[in-house]
Coordinates of C-alpha atoms in Angstrom, one line a residue:
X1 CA 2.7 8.7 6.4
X2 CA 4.0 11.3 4.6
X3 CA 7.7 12.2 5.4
X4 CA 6.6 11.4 9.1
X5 CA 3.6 13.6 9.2
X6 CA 0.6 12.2 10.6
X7 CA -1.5 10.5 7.8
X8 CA -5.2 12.2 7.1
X9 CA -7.9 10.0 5.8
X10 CA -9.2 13.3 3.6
X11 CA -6.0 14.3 2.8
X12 CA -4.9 10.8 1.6
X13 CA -8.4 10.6 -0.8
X14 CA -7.4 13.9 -2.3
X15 CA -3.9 12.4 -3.2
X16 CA -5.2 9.2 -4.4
X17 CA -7.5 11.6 -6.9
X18 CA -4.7 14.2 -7.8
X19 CA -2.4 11.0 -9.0
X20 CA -5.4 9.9 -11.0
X21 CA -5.6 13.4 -12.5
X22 CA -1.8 13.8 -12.7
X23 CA -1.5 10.4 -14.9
X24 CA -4.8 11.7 -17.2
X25 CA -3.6 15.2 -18.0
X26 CA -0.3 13.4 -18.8
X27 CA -1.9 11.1 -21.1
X28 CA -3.6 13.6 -22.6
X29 CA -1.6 16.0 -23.1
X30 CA 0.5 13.3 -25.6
X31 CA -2.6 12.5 -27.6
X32 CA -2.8 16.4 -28.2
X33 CA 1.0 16.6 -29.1
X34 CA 2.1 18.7 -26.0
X35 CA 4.7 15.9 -25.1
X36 CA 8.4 15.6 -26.4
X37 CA 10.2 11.9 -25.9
X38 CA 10.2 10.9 -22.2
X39 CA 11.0 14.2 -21.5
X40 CA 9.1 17.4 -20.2
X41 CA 6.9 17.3 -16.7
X42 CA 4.0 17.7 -15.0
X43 CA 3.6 18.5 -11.2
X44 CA 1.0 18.8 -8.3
X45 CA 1.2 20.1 -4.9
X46 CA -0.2 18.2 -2.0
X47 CA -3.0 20.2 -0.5
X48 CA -1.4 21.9 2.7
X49 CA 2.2 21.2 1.9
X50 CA 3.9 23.0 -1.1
X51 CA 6.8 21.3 0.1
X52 CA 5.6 17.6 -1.2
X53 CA 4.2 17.4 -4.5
X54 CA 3.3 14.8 -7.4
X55 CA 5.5 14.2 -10.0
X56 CA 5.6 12.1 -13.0
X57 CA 9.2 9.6 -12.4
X58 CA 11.6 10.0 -15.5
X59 CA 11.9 7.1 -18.3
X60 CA 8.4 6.5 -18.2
X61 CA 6.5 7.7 -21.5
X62 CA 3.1 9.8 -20.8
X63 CA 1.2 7.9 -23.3
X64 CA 1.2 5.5 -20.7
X65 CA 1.3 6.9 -17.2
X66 CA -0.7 5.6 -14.7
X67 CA -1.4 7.0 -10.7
X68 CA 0.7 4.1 -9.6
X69 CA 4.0 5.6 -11.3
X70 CA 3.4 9.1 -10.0
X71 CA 5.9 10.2 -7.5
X72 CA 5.6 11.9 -4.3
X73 CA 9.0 14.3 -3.3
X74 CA 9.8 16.2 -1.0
X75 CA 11.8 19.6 -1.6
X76 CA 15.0 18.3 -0.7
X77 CA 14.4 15.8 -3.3
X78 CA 13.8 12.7 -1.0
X79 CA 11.2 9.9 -2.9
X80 CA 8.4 9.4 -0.4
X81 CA 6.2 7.1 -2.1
X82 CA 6.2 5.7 -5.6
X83 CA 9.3 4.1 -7.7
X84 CA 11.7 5.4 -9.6
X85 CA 13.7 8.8 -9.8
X86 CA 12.5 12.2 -10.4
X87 CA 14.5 13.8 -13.8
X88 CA 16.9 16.8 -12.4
X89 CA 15.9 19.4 -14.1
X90 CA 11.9 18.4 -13.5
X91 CA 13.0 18.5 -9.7
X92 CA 14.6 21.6 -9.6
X93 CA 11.9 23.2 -11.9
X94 CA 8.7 22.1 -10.2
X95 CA 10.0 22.2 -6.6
X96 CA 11.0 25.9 -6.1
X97 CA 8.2 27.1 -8.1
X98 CA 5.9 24.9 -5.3
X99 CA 7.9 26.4 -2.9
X100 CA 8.1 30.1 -4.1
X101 CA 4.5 30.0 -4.8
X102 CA 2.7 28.4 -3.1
X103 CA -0.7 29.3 -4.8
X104 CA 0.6 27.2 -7.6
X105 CA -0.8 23.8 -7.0
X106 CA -0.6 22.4 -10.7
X107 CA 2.6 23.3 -12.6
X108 CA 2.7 22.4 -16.2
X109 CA 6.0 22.0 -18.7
X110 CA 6.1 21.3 -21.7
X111 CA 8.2 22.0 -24.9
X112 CA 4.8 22.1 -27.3
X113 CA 5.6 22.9 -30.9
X114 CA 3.8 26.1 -31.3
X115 CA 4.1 27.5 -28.2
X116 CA 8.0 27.0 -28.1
X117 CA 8.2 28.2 -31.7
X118 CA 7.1 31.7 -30.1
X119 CA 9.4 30.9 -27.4
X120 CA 12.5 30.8 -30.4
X121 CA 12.3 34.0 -32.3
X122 CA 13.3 37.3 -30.8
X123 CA 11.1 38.7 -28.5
X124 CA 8.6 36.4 -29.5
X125 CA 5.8 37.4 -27.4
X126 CA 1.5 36.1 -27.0
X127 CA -0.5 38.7 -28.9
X128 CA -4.2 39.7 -28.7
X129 CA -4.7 38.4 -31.7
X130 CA -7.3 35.6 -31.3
X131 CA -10.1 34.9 -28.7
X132 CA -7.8 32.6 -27.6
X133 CA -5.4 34.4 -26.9
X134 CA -7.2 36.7 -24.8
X135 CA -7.5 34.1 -22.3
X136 CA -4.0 35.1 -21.3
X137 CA -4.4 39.0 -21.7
X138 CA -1.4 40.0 -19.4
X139 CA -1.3 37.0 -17.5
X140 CA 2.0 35.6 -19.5
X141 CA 5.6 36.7 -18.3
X142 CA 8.5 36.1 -19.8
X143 CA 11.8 34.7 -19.4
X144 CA 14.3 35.8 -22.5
X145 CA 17.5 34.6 -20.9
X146 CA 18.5 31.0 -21.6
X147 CA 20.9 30.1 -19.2
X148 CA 21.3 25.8 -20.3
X149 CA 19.7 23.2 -18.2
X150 CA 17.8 23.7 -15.3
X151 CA 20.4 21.7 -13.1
X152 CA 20.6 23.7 -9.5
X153 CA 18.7 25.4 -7.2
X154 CA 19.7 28.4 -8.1
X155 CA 18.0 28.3 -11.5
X156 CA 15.2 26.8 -10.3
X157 CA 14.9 30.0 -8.5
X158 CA 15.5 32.3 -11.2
X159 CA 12.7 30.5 -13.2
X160 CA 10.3 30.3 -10.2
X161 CA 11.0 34.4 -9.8
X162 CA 10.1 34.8 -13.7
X163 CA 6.6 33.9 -12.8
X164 CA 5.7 37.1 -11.0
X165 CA 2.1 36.4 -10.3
X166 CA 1.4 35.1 -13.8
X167 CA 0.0 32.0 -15.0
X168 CA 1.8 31.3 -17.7
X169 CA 5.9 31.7 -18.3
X170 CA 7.4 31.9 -21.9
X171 CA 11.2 30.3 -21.5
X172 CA 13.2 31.7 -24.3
X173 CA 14.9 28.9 -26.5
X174 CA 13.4 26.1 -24.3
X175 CA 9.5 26.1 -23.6
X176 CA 6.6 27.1 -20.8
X177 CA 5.3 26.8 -18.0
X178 CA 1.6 26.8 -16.8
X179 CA 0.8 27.2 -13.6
X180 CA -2.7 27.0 -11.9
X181 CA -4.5 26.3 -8.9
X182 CA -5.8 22.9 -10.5
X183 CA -5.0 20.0 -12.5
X184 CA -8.3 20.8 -14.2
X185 CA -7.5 24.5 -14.9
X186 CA -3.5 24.0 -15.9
X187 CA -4.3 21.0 -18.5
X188 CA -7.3 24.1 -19.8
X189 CA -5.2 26.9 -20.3
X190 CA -1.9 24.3 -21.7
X191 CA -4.5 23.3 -24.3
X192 CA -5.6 27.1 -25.4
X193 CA -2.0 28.3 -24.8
X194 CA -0.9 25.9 -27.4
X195 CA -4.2 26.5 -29.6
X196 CA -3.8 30.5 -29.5
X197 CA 0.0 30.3 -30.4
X198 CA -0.7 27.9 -33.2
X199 CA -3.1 30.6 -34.5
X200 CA -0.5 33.8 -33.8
X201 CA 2.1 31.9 -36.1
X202 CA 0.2 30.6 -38.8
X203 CA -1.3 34.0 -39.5
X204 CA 2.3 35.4 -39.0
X205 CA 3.4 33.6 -41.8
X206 CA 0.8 35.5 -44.3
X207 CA 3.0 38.4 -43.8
X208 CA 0.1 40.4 -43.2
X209 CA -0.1 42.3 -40.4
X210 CA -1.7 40.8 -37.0
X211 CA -5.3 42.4 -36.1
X212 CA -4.6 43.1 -32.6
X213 CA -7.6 43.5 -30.1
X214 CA -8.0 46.3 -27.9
X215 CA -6.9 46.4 -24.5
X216 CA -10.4 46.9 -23.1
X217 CA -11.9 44.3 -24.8
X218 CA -9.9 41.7 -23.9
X219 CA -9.7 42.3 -20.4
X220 CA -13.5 42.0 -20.5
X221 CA -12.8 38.9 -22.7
X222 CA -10.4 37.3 -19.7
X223 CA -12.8 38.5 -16.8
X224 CA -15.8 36.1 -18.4
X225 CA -13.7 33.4 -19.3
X226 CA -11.7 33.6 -16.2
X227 CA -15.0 33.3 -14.1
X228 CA -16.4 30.5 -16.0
X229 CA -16.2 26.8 -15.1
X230 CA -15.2 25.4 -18.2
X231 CA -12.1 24.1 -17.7
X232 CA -13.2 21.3 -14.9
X233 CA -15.8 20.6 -17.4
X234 CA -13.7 20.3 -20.0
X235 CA -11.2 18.1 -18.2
X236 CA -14.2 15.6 -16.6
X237 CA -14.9 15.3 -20.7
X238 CA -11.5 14.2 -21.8
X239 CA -11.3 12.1 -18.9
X240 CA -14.5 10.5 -20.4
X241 CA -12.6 10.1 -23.3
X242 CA -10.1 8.1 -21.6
X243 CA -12.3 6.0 -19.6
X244 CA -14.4 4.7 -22.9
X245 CA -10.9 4.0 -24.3
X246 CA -10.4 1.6 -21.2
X247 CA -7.3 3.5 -21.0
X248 CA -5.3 2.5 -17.1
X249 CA -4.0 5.8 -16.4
X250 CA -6.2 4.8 -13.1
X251 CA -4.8 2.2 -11.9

């Protein structure tokens, strides 16, 4: 049962699968540097409800998550299944984006070195700059106020209205956000986010200036990659990865 709501034999396999890919991406995303301490989170949306969603439970490291420790919430912030506590600001962050978009099943943050370092300079902004990059050709907003920890609803809301259809949010002084409609496709553009911004500021610091690419071309750039099925590809491989490891982030 979830939350009293009749229990669905499909609906539970699809959970018992999006905990597995919750506690991989997690996993992964430390062995590419994306994670910071025991802090940062990553969130899924059951299928149906964006009111309940997965959530990885503070104090545990993401080096080694596994399904088992993945939380289920509610939006009042009620533990359904799993152990352990939900961080506050990781509530407040991933529940009223869920709930304000719903189209947002996989939401993604992380404090990533290269990405934030964009996110710390005045009007720090993504620029077509790199092939990369143009995987995110006007699919980034961005949210330059600060406003301290994300400890209430009401700035849960205010970062959940930043989004504005996008799939990707730059918070100022802080970090970003990735949204997407998988696990598969969030963990994809997190990894080229934090590839294309590594790129932008390492060719910044030539002090040359930045060879910008057209407008046209990169929206005929995004269309192709945008309809291409890498990205569960490219997750089933890392998974792969993982499984050759014997890594337990099943379990």
């Amino acid at each position: 049962m979830l939350d009293g709501r009749p229990d669905d034999p499909a609906l539970r396999a699809q959970l018992a699968q999006a905990k597995i890919d919750l506690a991989a991406a997690l996993r992964l995303a430390d062995r590419h540097g994306f994670s910071e301490g025991i802090c940062n989170h990553f969130s899924y949306a059951v299928p149906g409800h964006a009111d309940i969603f997965l959530l990885n439970p503070y104090g545990r490291h993401w080096a080694e998550m596994r399904a088992s420790d993945i939380l289920v919430l509610d939006a009042e912030g009620r533990v359904l299944e799993g152990s352990g506590q939900a961080e506050l600001s990781a509530f407040w962050i991933h529940s009223r984006v869920h709930v304000n978009h719903p189209q947002a099943r996989a939401v993604l943050h992380v404090h990533m070195p290269w990405a934030t370092t964009l996110t710390s300079i005045e009007s720090g902004r993504l620029l077509p700059c790199s092939q990369n990059a143009l995987r995110f050709w006007n699919d980034v907003a961005y949210d330059d106020d600060y406003n301290g920890l994300a400890g209430d609803k009401a700035e849960g809301d205010r970062i959940a209205g930043t989004l504005n259809g996008k799939r990707v949010v730059f918070m100022a002084n802080h970090g970003v956000t990735v949204v997407g409609e998988s696990i598969a496709r969030a963990f994809d553009d997190l990894y080229y986010l934090e590839r294309a911004c590594e790129l932008q500021v390492k060719a910044m610091q030539t002090g040359r200036p930045l060879k910008l690419v057209s407008d046209n071309v990169a929206g005929n750039v995004k269309a192709a990659l945008d309809s291409n099925p890498y990205a569960a590809d490219h997750f089933v491989a890392l998974k792969r990865l993982l499984d050759r490891e014997g890594q337990d982030y099943a379990a």
